[in-house]
Coordinates of C-alpha atoms in Angstrom, one line a residue:
M14 CA 5.0 -17.8 15.6
D15 CA 6.5 -16.9 12.3
R16 CA 4.3 -16.4 9.4
I17 CA 4.5 -19.6 7.5
S18 CA 3.7 -21.2 11.1
K19 CA 0.8 -18.7 11.1
L20 CA -0.4 -19.9 7.7
N21 CA 0.1 -23.2 9.0
Q22 CA -2.4 -22.7 12.1
L23 CA -4.8 -21.1 9.5
R24 CA -4.8 -24.3 7.5
K25 CA -5.7 -26.2 10.7
D26 CA -8.1 -24.0 11.6
K27 CA -10.1 -24.4 8.4
D28 CA -9.4 -28.1 8.1
L29 CA -7.4 -27.8 4.7
E30 CA -4.9 -30.3 3.9
A31 CA -3.4 -27.3 2.0
I32 CA -3.3 -23.3 1.9
M33 CA -1.5 -22.0 -1.3
I34 CA -0.5 -18.5 -1.7
T35 CA 0.0 -17.1 -5.2
S36 CA -0.2 -13.4 -5.3
K37 CA 3.2 -11.5 -5.6
K38 CA 2.8 -9.3 -2.4
N39 CA 1.8 -12.4 -0.2
R40 CA 4.3 -14.5 -1.6
F41 CA 6.7 -11.9 -0.9
Y42 CA 5.3 -11.5 2.7
F43 CA 5.8 -14.8 3.3
S44 CA 8.6 -16.0 1.8
G45 CA 10.9 -12.7 1.1
F46 CA 10.7 -14.2 -2.8
T47 CA 10.5 -11.0 -5.1
G48 CA 10.2 -12.6 -8.2
T49 CA 7.1 -12.5 -10.5
A50 CA 6.5 -16.0 -10.7
G51 CA 6.0 -18.9 -7.9
K52 CA 3.4 -20.4 -5.6
I53 CA 3.8 -21.1 -2.1
L54 CA 2.1 -24.3 -0.8
I55 CA 1.5 -25.0 2.9
T56 CA 0.8 -28.6 3.6
E57 CA 0.4 -30.6 7.4
T58 CA 3.9 -32.4 6.4
N59 CA 6.0 -30.1 4.2
N60 CA 5.8 -26.4 2.9
Y61 CA 6.7 -25.8 -0.8
F62 CA 7.8 -23.5 -3.0
I63 CA 6.6 -23.9 -6.7
T64 CA 8.5 -22.0 -9.4
D65 CA 9.9 -22.4 -13.1
F66 CA 13.5 -22.9 -13.9
R67 CA 13.7 -18.9 -14.4
Y68 CA 13.6 -18.8 -10.9
I69 CA 15.1 -21.9 -9.5
D70 CA 18.3 -19.9 -8.4
Q71 CA 16.6 -16.7 -6.8
A72 CA 14.2 -18.9 -4.6
N73 CA 16.9 -21.0 -3.4
D74 CA 18.7 -17.4 -2.3
Q75 CA 15.6 -15.6 -1.1
T76 CA 13.4 -18.3 0.8
E77 CA 14.2 -20.4 3.9
G78 CA 12.0 -23.6 5.0
L79 CA 10.2 -24.2 1.7
E80 CA 11.3 -26.8 -0.4
I81 CA 12.0 -25.9 -3.8
I82 CA 9.7 -27.5 -6.7
E83 CA 10.5 -26.8 -10.6
I84 CA 7.4 -26.8 -13.0
S85 CA 8.2 -24.9 -16.2
K86 CA 5.6 -26.8 -18.4
N87 CA 2.2 -27.4 -18.9
K88 CA 1.8 -25.6 -15.4
N89 CA -1.6 -26.1 -14.4
K90 CA -1.4 -29.4 -15.6
N91 CA 1.6 -30.5 -13.7
L92 CA 0.8 -28.5 -10.6
I93 CA -2.5 -30.7 -10.2
K94 CA -0.1 -33.9 -10.7
F95 CA 1.7 -32.6 -8.0
F96 CA -1.3 -32.4 -5.7
N97 CA -2.2 -35.6 -6.7
D98 CA 1.2 -36.9 -5.6
K99 CA 0.5 -35.6 -2.6
G100 CA -2.8 -36.7 -1.8
L101 CA -4.1 -33.4 -1.8
T102 CA -8.1 -33.0 -1.9
S103 CA -8.9 -29.4 -0.2
I104 CA -6.9 -26.0 -0.6
G105 CA -7.4 -23.3 0.4
F106 CA -6.4 -20.1 -2.1
E107 CA -6.3 -16.5 -2.7
D108 CA -9.7 -15.7 -4.3
G109 CA -8.7 -12.1 -4.7
D110 CA -5.6 -12.9 -7.0
L111 CA -6.5 -16.4 -8.9
S112 CA -8.4 -15.4 -11.7
Y113 CA -11.2 -17.3 -13.0
K114 CA -9.7 -18.5 -15.9
E115 CA -7.2 -20.2 -14.0
Y116 CA -9.4 -21.6 -11.5
Q117 CA -11.6 -23.1 -14.1
E118 CA -8.8 -24.7 -15.6
L119 CA -7.5 -26.3 -12.2
K120 CA -10.8 -27.5 -11.6
N121 CA -10.9 -29.1 -15.3
F122 CA -7.5 -30.8 -14.6
D123 CA -8.8 -32.3 -11.5
T124 CA -12.9 -31.8 -10.7
E125 CA -12.5 -33.8 -6.9
I126 CA -10.1 -31.3 -5.6
E127 CA -12.2 -28.7 -3.4
Y128 CA -11.2 -25.1 -3.5
S129 CA -11.6 -22.8 -0.3
P130 CA -11.4 -19.4 -0.8
L131 CA -9.1 -17.3 1.7
S132 CA -8.0 -13.8 1.0
D133 CA -9.2 -12.0 3.7
E134 CA -8.2 -14.4 6.4
I135 CA -4.4 -14.4 4.8
N136 CA -4.5 -10.5 4.2
E137 CA -5.5 -10.2 7.8
F138 CA -1.7 -11.3 9.0
R139 CA -0.4 -8.3 7.2
K140 CA -2.7 -5.7 9.1
V141 CA -0.2 -5.3 12.1
K142 CA 3.5 -4.9 11.4
D143 CA 6.7 -6.2 13.2
D144 CA 9.2 -3.8 14.2
R145 CA 11.4 -4.8 11.4
E146 CA 8.7 -3.8 9.2
I147 CA 8.0 -0.5 10.7
E148 CA 11.5 0.1 10.4
I149 CA 11.8 -0.6 6.8
I150 CA 8.4 1.7 6.3
K151 CA 10.5 4.7 8.1
E152 CA 13.5 4.0 5.8
A153 CA 11.5 4.7 3.0
I154 CA 9.7 7.7 4.3
K155 CA 13.0 9.4 5.2
I156 CA 14.1 8.6 1.3
T157 CA 10.5 10.6 0.2
E158 CA 11.0 13.5 2.5
K159 CA 14.7 13.9 1.3
A160 CA 13.2 14.0 -2.0
F161 CA 10.5 16.4 -0.9
D162 CA 13.0 18.9 0.4
K163 CA 14.8 18.8 -3.2
I164 CA 11.7 19.0 -5.2
I165 CA 10.7 22.3 -4.1
T166 CA 14.0 23.9 -4.6
Y167 CA 12.9 22.6 -8.2
I168 CA 9.6 23.8 -9.0
E169 CA 8.7 26.9 -10.5
P170 CA 6.0 28.6 -12.9
G171 CA 6.6 27.5 -16.2
M172 CA 7.0 23.7 -15.7
K173 CA 4.6 21.0 -16.7
E174 CA 3.4 18.5 -14.0
R175 CA 4.8 15.4 -15.7
E176 CA 8.5 17.5 -15.5
V177 CA 8.3 17.7 -11.8
A178 CA 6.9 14.0 -11.8
A179 CA 9.7 12.7 -13.6
E180 CA 12.3 14.8 -11.7
L181 CA 10.7 13.6 -8.3
E182 CA 11.2 9.7 -9.5
Y183 CA 14.7 10.9 -10.1
Y184 CA 15.2 12.1 -6.6
L185 CA 13.6 9.3 -5.1
R186 CA 15.6 6.2 -7.2
K187 CA 19.4 8.3 -6.2
L188 CA 18.4 8.4 -2.9
G189 CA 17.9 4.5 -2.8
G190 CA 14.4 4.3 -3.6
E191 CA 13.3 1.0 -5.7
G192 CA 10.6 2.7 -7.4
P193 CA 7.7 4.6 -7.4
S194 CA 5.0 3.1 -5.1
F195 CA 2.0 4.4 -7.2
D196 CA 1.6 7.0 -9.9
F197 CA 2.6 10.0 -8.8
I198 CA 0.3 13.1 -8.4
V199 CA 1.2 16.4 -9.2
A200 CA -1.8 18.4 -9.7
S201 CA -1.7 22.0 -10.0
G202 CA -4.0 25.1 -9.8
K203 CA -7.5 24.1 -10.5
R204 CA -6.1 20.7 -11.3
S205 CA -5.4 20.2 -7.4
A206 CA -9.2 20.1 -6.9
L207 CA -8.8 16.6 -8.5
P208 CA -7.9 13.9 -5.3
H209 CA -6.0 11.4 -7.8
G210 CA -4.7 14.3 -10.1
V211 CA -2.1 12.4 -11.9
A212 CA 0.7 14.4 -13.7
S213 CA -0.2 16.0 -16.7
D214 CA 0.9 18.4 -19.3
K215 CA -0.7 21.4 -17.6
I216 CA 1.7 24.3 -17.2
I217 CA 2.4 25.3 -13.5
E218 CA 1.7 29.2 -12.9
T219 CA 2.3 31.9 -9.9
G220 CA -0.6 31.3 -7.8
D221 CA -1.0 27.9 -8.3
F222 CA -1.6 24.8 -5.3
V223 CA 0.4 22.7 -6.3
T224 CA -0.4 18.8 -4.9
L225 CA 2.1 16.3 -4.4
D226 CA 1.2 13.2 -3.8
F227 CA 4.3 10.3 -3.7
G228 CA 6.3 7.5 -2.3
T229 CA 8.7 4.9 -3.2
Y230 CA 9.4 1.2 -2.6
Y231 CA 12.3 0.3 -0.2
R232 CA 12.8 -3.2 0.2
G233 CA 9.6 -4.1 -0.6
Y234 CA 7.5 -1.8 1.5
C235 CA 5.8 1.5 0.7
S236 CA 6.0 5.1 1.4
D237 CA 3.1 7.6 1.0
M238 CA 3.1 11.4 1.2
T239 CA 1.3 14.5 0.4
R240 CA 2.1 17.9 0.8
T241 CA 0.4 20.9 -0.9
I242 CA 2.7 23.8 -1.6
V243 CA 2.1 27.0 -3.2
V244 CA 3.6 28.8 -6.4
G245 CA 4.0 32.5 -5.4
E246 CA 2.2 34.2 -2.5
P247 CA -1.1 32.8 -1.3
D248 CA -4.3 34.9 -0.9
D249 CA -6.6 34.7 2.1
R250 CA -8.6 31.8 0.7
Q251 CA -5.9 29.5 -0.3
V252 CA -4.4 30.1 3.3
E253 CA -7.7 29.4 5.2
I254 CA -8.4 26.3 3.4
Y255 CA -4.8 25.4 3.6
N256 CA -5.0 26.0 7.5
T257 CA -8.3 24.0 7.8
V258 CA -6.7 21.0 6.1
L259 CA -3.8 21.2 8.4
K260 CA -6.1 21.5 11.7
A261 CA -7.9 18.4 10.9
H262 CA -4.8 16.6 9.8
L263 CA -3.3 17.4 13.2
E264 CA -6.1 16.5 15.1
V265 CA -6.3 13.0 13.9
I266 CA -2.4 12.9 15.0
E267 CA -3.4 13.8 18.5
K268 CA -6.7 12.2 19.3
I269 CA -6.6 8.4 17.0
K270 CA -5.7 5.4 19.1
P271 CA -6.3 1.6 19.4
G272 CA -9.5 0.4 20.0
M273 CA -11.2 3.0 17.5
T274 CA -12.8 1.8 14.4
G275 CA -11.7 3.5 11.3
Q276 CA -15.2 5.3 10.9
E277 CA -14.0 7.4 14.1
A278 CA -10.9 8.1 13.2
D279 CA -12.2 9.5 9.9
Q280 CA -14.7 11.7 12.2
I281 CA -12.1 13.5 13.6
A282 CA -10.8 15.1 10.6
R283 CA -14.4 15.3 9.2
D284 CA -15.6 17.2 12.1
I285 CA -13.5 19.8 11.7
I286 CA -13.4 20.4 8.1
E287 CA -17.7 20.0 8.1
K288 CA -17.7 22.4 11.0
A289 CA -15.2 24.8 8.6
G290 CA -18.2 24.7 6.0
Y291 CA -16.4 22.2 3.6
G292 CA -17.8 19.0 4.7
D293 CA -18.9 18.4 0.7
N294 CA -15.7 19.0 -0.5
F295 CA -14.2 16.1 1.6
G296 CA -15.5 13.3 -0.4
H297 CA -12.7 10.7 0.2
G298 CA -12.0 8.6 3.3
L299 CA -9.1 9.9 6.0
G300 CA -6.6 6.9 4.9
H301 CA -5.8 3.2 4.5
G302 CA -3.2 0.8 5.6
L303 CA -0.1 1.0 4.0
G304 CA 2.6 -1.8 4.0
I305 CA 3.7 -4.2 1.2
E306 CA 1.1 -2.3 -0.8
V307 CA 0.3 1.4 -0.9
H308 CA -3.5 0.8 -0.1
E309 CA -4.4 -2.1 2.4
A310 CA -6.2 -2.7 5.4
P311 CA -7.3 -1.1 7.3
R312 CA -9.7 1.6 5.9
L313 CA -10.2 4.7 7.8
S314 CA -13.5 6.2 5.9
T315 CA -17.2 6.9 7.1
T316 CA -18.2 3.1 6.6
S317 CA -15.4 1.2 8.3
E318 CA -15.8 -1.1 11.4
E319 CA -12.4 -2.2 11.0
V320 CA -10.8 -1.7 14.8
L321 CA -7.3 -0.1 14.7
K322 CA -4.4 -1.9 16.7
P323 CA -1.1 -1.2 18.0
G324 CA 1.2 -1.8 14.9
M325 CA -1.1 -0.9 12.4
I326 CA 0.3 1.6 9.9
V327 CA -2.3 3.8 8.1
T328 CA -2.4 7.5 6.5
D329 CA -3.9 10.2 8.0
E330 CA -4.8 12.4 4.3
P331 CA -7.7 14.6 5.0
G332 CA -8.3 17.2 1.8
I333 CA -10.2 20.2 0.9
Y334 CA -11.5 19.8 -3.2
I335 CA -13.1 22.9 -4.9
Q336 CA -14.3 21.9 -8.2
D337 CA -12.6 25.2 -10.7
W338 CA -10.8 26.7 -8.2
G339 CA -8.2 23.9 -6.5
G340 CA -7.6 22.0 -3.7
V341 CA -5.3 20.9 -0.5
R342 CA -4.4 17.7 0.9
I343 CA -1.7 16.6 3.7
E344 CA -0.9 13.2 4.5
D345 CA 1.3 11.3 7.1
D346 CA 1.9 7.5 7.6
L347 CA 1.2 7.0 11.1
V348 CA 1.9 4.1 13.2
I349 CA -0.7 3.1 15.8
T350 CA 0.5 2.7 19.1
E351 CA -0.5 1.2 22.7
D352 CA -1.8 4.7 23.4
G353 CA -2.1 6.6 20.3
C354 CA 0.2 7.1 17.0
K355 CA 3.2 8.6 16.3
S356 CA 3.7 10.4 13.0
L357 CA 6.5 8.8 10.9
N358 CA 7.0 11.5 8.7
N359 CA 9.0 14.8 10.0
S360 CA 8.6 17.1 6.9
N361 CA 7.2 20.7 7.4
K362 CA 3.6 20.9 7.4
K363 CA 3.1 24.6 7.1
L364 CA 2.3 25.9 3.8
I365 CA 5.2 26.2 1.9
I366 CA 5.8 29.1 -0.6
V367 CA 7.9 28.8 -3.5

């Protein structure tokens, strides 16, 4: 069943006359449209792509099986007129995307139309990736790993973290990436204890851990990779903590499998880190889903009851963070298989000295 057909089946299951897709990510997922303005409307009799004059040609080029409708002025008022012309009185919508202001405006134009929130059900379709999606994400990861191979030859003491982040983005784009999939984390020295230490003006010094967490968009999909390197020879504590994180990371690859909950997957890594005495220093979840968005379902955390299924792509990113000292995180992107998982990354995970 194709994606639009799945949406139509959801419409039937919910006994609705229409489903409206408004978010950029789901608009792309269900239609292939990459522009910034448009709505998909699925009804019993026809399926529409509604946009303004700026994107008519693009919508015709990028979408299939959707009738293109132009609404360029008084958009919400004319959208309601379109609903009324089609006799629509019950519409499922993305409550996680539509603003309260826009929702109220739609309701003010017609108080008789009933809107049903469906974000969770709509996003559910994106959890399991098909073969084409997996291949695209693999290509995004290849670009990311090539950029990593280049950046470790570039980093040296005296550089600012921002310089490294800028060079990393340049490499990714030159290698075919479409842009950063998030704000890169380049965190050195004591700042490597910040799980989300976005690149700053801090100078990288000899003896620093440097955590690099970065990724790229490629054909609409994300990569997400973390490596922690050391500038100059590491001391014994750095080696011990790095190897503890690496052991936890590899244990997940060995043991994660379909049927597990996100909590059970998280516990694989957490047991190793806790046994080593660093349980209080692993404050975030093991990972998250990856696809059109860099953070999407399912979650791998201490509270997640979501069940892993073949075809899901999740991150494996345990870490240890010690305030006023530093930290380590190692991250791969894993595809869940029928009997376990396969890491989509091939990049070296031994402690790299630059």
